[in-house]
């Protein structure tokens, strides 16, 4: 018998990468631009952080490497594309569900909302 | 033209910096990282922005990541040694316990110690009144599954792919909830066992099928069960 935990809360970098890839496979630069756009410029991911996170996600089976190909919207260089896996979709769904529960809980507790000054 | 020359210079420095990553990391990511850096330089040149600040920021961030990767490598290797020692000790302990059971003529399933859970209502509700006994651990199945399973680290957790597949069975269970997994049987690529969530999320017998790729599993079904 083993003791373990369900999906641990995802780091912001992992969460944003999964969201970026949920719209389709992307190369490194494409992921960066998508994260920047999704977060309305609030999250800017460096190259080291992006590929460090991708490595952990590849190891965990959350994303997979696709074939190298040319991005028609860019130059003729062949780029490595990354795509979300079934496990990645599951982890993303679980995390979003967790966020929804927290928001629902907060809304139910008007006292907490007053304490944090939400909606004041 | 001057900016393009600058870009070339910064790209060369970056390529050299990537050489400081551990070899396995470098082989896998140096090329796409260089490509992405090149794309970012190009974007800035096109927008008429300077490259100095961007390049220095990227070098600093990359250098920190390089140190992290090296530290992780050291920690992982010492962990591997620890795991070997732990496995040896656990193996000897299992043999001793098994010998004791044989000697006294009492041979219950080694893992009959699945913890009792106070709330099974939700589990019963999920299975619409079905009740079946929870499947207990067997050492034989546990060992057989272990051979086909793959362990990985995610954050601070060490998990197996099978556990990951099982843990996501019920989306309603919040992330971070403890759960226990038994492995009852493993035959023709099908694993059967029980999983028990804490905090009243119930106990379920699961069926998980092995996929052709190493360490890949697919949850087939869960049925609420009751500890006998």
XYZ file of C-alpha atoms in Angstrom:
348
model
C 0.000 0.000 0.000
C 1.318 3.433 -0.864
C 0.426 6.785 0.641
C 0.486 9.759 -1.636
C -1.331 12.956 -2.516
C -3.552 14.008 -5.364
C -2.162 16.539 -7.844
C -0.276 19.081 -5.814
C -1.206 22.704 -6.492
C 0.521 23.687 -9.721
C 3.130 26.433 -9.728
C 2.065 29.593 -11.583
C 4.569 28.830 -14.366
C 3.241 25.290 -14.863
C -0.370 26.497 -14.742
C 0.196 29.207 -17.358
C 2.109 26.829 -19.636
C -0.688 24.251 -19.465
C -3.270 26.945 -20.235
C -1.147 28.177 -23.151
C -0.854 24.659 -24.576
C -4.527 23.836 -24.069
C -5.221 25.879 -27.219
C -2.874 23.736 -29.306
C 0.793 22.814 -29.604
C 3.344 25.616 -29.444
C 7.091 26.174 -29.548
C 9.000 27.912 -26.735
C 8.635 31.450 -28.097
C 4.955 30.792 -28.844
C 4.364 29.652 -25.255
C 6.054 32.791 -23.898
C 3.923 35.071 -26.055
C 0.729 33.184 -25.178
C 1.486 33.393 -21.432
C 2.193 37.099 -21.765
C -1.078 37.599 -23.619
C -3.165 35.370 -21.279
C -1.858 37.162 -18.209
C -2.312 40.566 -19.859
C 1.392 41.225 -19.538
C 1.477 40.494 -15.806
C 3.467 37.262 -16.150
C 6.693 37.454 -18.077
C 8.500 34.143 -18.160
C 12.233 34.014 -18.762
C 13.860 31.444 -20.999
C 15.406 29.588 -18.026
C 12.110 29.417 -16.132
C 10.202 28.292 -19.230
C 12.508 25.420 -20.113
C 13.091 24.454 -16.452
C 9.314 24.114 -16.080
C 8.973 22.279 -19.404
C 11.601 19.766 -18.290
C 9.697 18.980 -15.076
C 6.428 18.798 -16.998
C 7.915 16.457 -19.615
C 9.268 14.229 -16.842
C 5.863 14.201 -15.146
C 4.067 13.377 -18.403
C 2.033 16.605 -18.398
C 3.381 17.721 -21.763
C 5.044 15.914 -24.638
C 7.503 16.934 -27.297
C 6.061 17.047 -30.786
C 7.926 17.012 -34.074
C 10.249 19.808 -35.129
C 8.644 21.985 -37.744
C 8.639 25.412 -39.307
C 6.290 28.066 -37.935
C 4.678 29.585 -41.035
C 4.215 32.902 -39.212
C 7.922 33.169 -38.449
C 11.154 32.402 -40.309
C 12.106 29.095 -41.943
C 13.812 27.707 -38.823
C 12.525 24.367 -37.572
C 11.330 24.585 -33.966
C 10.529 22.008 -31.285
C 6.801 22.045 -30.510
C 5.300 21.048 -27.157
C 1.795 19.714 -26.606
C -0.395 19.023 -23.575
C -1.033 15.332 -22.757
C -4.143 13.692 -21.351
C -2.514 13.750 -17.948
C -1.741 17.456 -18.389
C -5.381 18.163 -19.218
C -6.409 16.252 -16.118
C -3.993 18.210 -13.924
C -5.205 21.490 -15.418
C -8.862 20.560 -14.893
C -8.157 19.579 -11.274
C -6.346 22.849 -10.626
C -9.075 24.993 -12.193
C -11.645 23.059 -10.172
C -9.627 23.846 -7.053
C -9.640 27.563 -7.930
C -13.406 27.463 -8.506
C -13.935 25.866 -5.111
C -11.839 28.553 -3.412
C -13.750 31.337 -5.184
C -17.107 29.705 -4.348
C -16.063 29.326 -0.726
C -14.948 32.933 -0.506
C -18.212 34.147 -2.014
C -20.171 32.105 0.535
C -18.318 33.699 3.384
C -19.270 37.322 3.256
C -17.271 37.876 6.426
C -14.063 36.847 4.725
C -14.858 39.137 1.817
C -15.332 42.035 4.181
C -12.092 41.177 5.959
C -10.059 41.253 2.757
C -11.962 44.296 1.520
C -13.285 42.506 -1.565
C -16.199 44.309 -3.152
C -16.006 47.103 -0.572
C 23.145 46.538 -38.946
C 24.794 47.409 -35.624
C 21.810 45.872 -33.797
C 22.093 42.671 -35.813
C 25.781 42.453 -34.892
C 24.851 43.023 -31.248
C 22.233 40.283 -31.496
C 24.825 37.879 -32.906
C 27.211 38.721 -30.061
C 24.541 38.222 -27.393
C 23.442 34.930 -28.988
C 27.014 33.638 -28.913
C 27.378 34.542 -25.234
C 24.041 32.846 -24.514
C 25.091 29.693 -26.397
C 28.268 29.549 -24.294
C 26.280 30.104 -21.100
C 24.013 27.152 -21.949
C 27.150 25.013 -21.997
C 27.149 25.298 -18.181
C 23.914 23.286 -17.844
C 24.274 19.582 -16.895
C 25.003 17.505 -20.027
C 21.622 15.704 -20.093
C 19.726 18.996 -19.821
C 21.947 20.622 -22.436
C 21.418 17.837 -24.955
C 17.666 18.117 -24.579
C 17.063 21.858 -24.330
C 20.100 23.878 -25.507
C 18.902 24.021 -29.100
C 15.292 25.111 -28.447
C 16.526 27.560 -25.779
C 18.919 29.157 -28.264
C 16.109 29.298 -30.798
C 13.767 31.015 -28.348
C 16.477 33.484 -27.308
C 17.083 34.225 -30.969
C 13.326 34.788 -31.518
C 13.199 37.194 -28.583
C 16.253 39.112 -29.857
C 14.659 39.341 -33.300
C 11.420 40.654 -31.793
C 13.295 43.407 -29.971
C 15.392 44.387 -32.952
C 12.245 44.624 -35.089
C 10.613 46.822 -32.449
C 13.713 49.059 -32.386
C 14.434 48.171 -28.752
C 17.899 47.740 -27.251
C 19.192 44.300 -26.404
C 21.574 45.013 -23.539
C 19.060 45.026 -20.657
C 17.141 42.080 -22.064
C 20.302 40.022 -22.605
C 21.677 40.768 -19.121
C 18.331 39.874 -17.521
C 18.175 36.605 -19.479
C 21.775 35.710 -18.589
C 21.105 36.339 -14.891
C 17.875 34.264 -14.934
C 19.531 31.470 -16.876
C 22.510 31.403 -14.542
C 20.189 30.943 -11.533
C 18.407 28.090 -13.353
C 21.777 26.469 -14.156
C 22.714 26.487 -10.465
C 19.278 25.025 -9.588
C 19.706 22.205 -12.121
C 23.139 21.314 -10.735
C 21.866 21.341 -7.128
C 18.933 19.151 -8.179
C 21.340 16.712 -9.812
C 23.333 16.379 -6.583
C 20.205 15.969 -4.446
C 18.765 13.389 -6.863
C 21.892 11.266 -6.789
C 22.029 11.197 -2.996
C 18.296 10.398 -2.943
C 18.894 7.461 -5.263
C 21.447 6.092 -2.836
C 18.993 6.620 0.030
C 16.293 4.816 -1.944
C 18.572 1.830 -2.520
C 19.314 1.588 1.210
C 15.610 1.977 2.032
C 14.659 -0.709 -0.510
C 17.223 -3.116 0.949
C 16.024 -2.491 4.528
C 12.360 -2.790 3.455
C 13.097 -6.029 1.603
C 14.790 -7.585 4.631
C 11.940 -6.382 6.904
C 9.319 -7.958 4.603
C 11.218 -11.259 4.647
C 11.471 -11.199 8.465
C 7.740 -10.402 8.892
C 6.766 -13.098 6.360
C 8.984 -15.623 8.175
C 7.312 -14.789 11.506
C 3.832 -15.326 10.007
C 4.873 -18.656 8.513
C 6.423 -19.814 11.803
C 3.330 -19.048 13.864
C 1.051 -20.496 11.163
C -0.895 -17.324 10.717
C -0.745 -15.924 7.193
C -3.078 -12.974 6.720
C -2.670 -10.629 3.804
C 0.333 -8.461 4.536
C -1.585 -5.233 4.113
C -4.812 -5.909 5.931
C -4.126 -2.707 7.779
C -6.022 -0.337 5.508
C -7.163 2.461 7.774
C -10.836 2.771 8.627
C -12.575 5.808 7.173
C -15.415 7.475 9.003
C -17.460 8.652 6.033
C -18.521 6.270 3.303
C -21.819 7.965 2.468
C -20.475 9.748 -0.562
C -18.841 6.589 -1.859
C -22.100 4.653 -1.487
C -24.013 7.433 -3.178
C -21.594 7.419 -6.101
C -22.097 3.715 -6.638
C -25.879 3.937 -6.193
C -26.029 1.534 -3.298
C -23.491 -0.929 -4.616
C -21.313 -2.397 -1.931
C -18.390 -4.627 -2.525
C -15.481 -5.467 -0.266
C -12.392 -3.297 -0.707
C -9.536 -5.078 -2.434
C -6.537 -5.617 -0.183
C -2.868 -5.360 -1.024
C -0.920 -8.401 -2.155
C 2.824 -8.284 -2.229
C 2.944 -10.240 -5.494
C 0.787 -7.708 -7.369
C 2.572 -4.798 -5.721
C 5.966 -6.062 -6.928
C 4.683 -6.908 -10.419
C 3.151 -3.455 -10.907
C 6.291 -1.784 -9.605
C 8.270 -3.379 -12.436
C 6.032 -1.767 -15.073
C 5.566 1.544 -13.294
C 7.604 4.725 -13.578
C 8.432 7.036 -10.684
C 8.812 10.771 -11.124
C 9.233 13.905 -9.049
C 6.716 16.687 -9.279
C 7.293 19.605 -6.934
C 8.172 18.100 -3.570
C 6.271 14.882 -4.206
C 7.625 11.566 -5.444
C 4.879 9.718 -7.260
C 4.401 6.826 -9.587
C 2.508 7.161 -12.844
C -0.053 4.651 -11.591
C -0.700 6.753 -8.482
C -1.021 9.850 -10.630
C -3.583 8.163 -12.855
C -5.563 6.891 -9.847
C -5.366 10.185 -7.954
C -7.173 12.040 -10.695
C -10.134 9.670 -10.682
C -12.456 12.040 -8.873
C -12.155 15.641 -9.950
C -14.146 16.742 -6.946
C -11.323 15.847 -4.596
C -9.227 18.957 -3.907
C -5.543 18.952 -4.789
C -3.345 17.963 -1.857
C -5.784 15.435 -0.360
C -3.992 12.397 1.027
C -4.962 9.075 -0.409
C -3.864 5.460 -0.054
C -3.567 2.909 -2.760
C -3.590 -0.863 -2.525
C -2.563 -3.199 -5.339
C -4.589 -6.378 -5.236
C -3.943 -8.068 -8.575
C -2.091 -7.475 -11.811
C -3.028 -9.795 -14.629
C -2.945 -9.336 -18.417
C -2.054 -5.666 -18.036
C -4.994 -4.938 -15.718
C -4.382 -3.682 -12.177
C -7.078 -4.006 -9.546
C -6.942 -2.530 -6.094
C -8.525 0.015 -3.807
C -7.938 3.687 -3.209
C -9.010 5.546 -0.125
C -9.263 9.315 0.042
C -9.100 11.068 3.362
C -11.580 13.664 4.627
C -14.630 11.568 3.765
C -14.138 11.307 0.013
C -14.539 7.570 0.305
C -12.939 4.266 -0.665
C -13.168 2.813 -4.141
C -12.057 -0.320 -5.893
C -10.310 0.694 -9.068
C -9.431 -1.005 -12.339
C -6.518 0.465 -14.243
C -5.260 -0.796 -17.565
C -1.647 -0.689 -18.701
C -1.065 1.132 -21.985
C 1.624 0.008 -24.447
C 4.011 2.866 -23.578
C 6.150 2.304 -20.454
C 4.659 3.876 -17.356
C 1.387 4.822 -19.062
C -1.873 3.776 -17.376
C -5.536 4.343 -18.037
C -8.196 4.344 -15.347
C -11.064 2.116 -16.474
C -13.482 2.185 -13.557
C -14.024 2.919 -9.889
C -16.697 1.378 -7.682
C -17.344 2.397 -4.105
C -16.316 -0.336 -1.705
C -16.599 -1.143 1.947
C -13.917 -2.387 4.222
C -14.785 -5.875 5.347
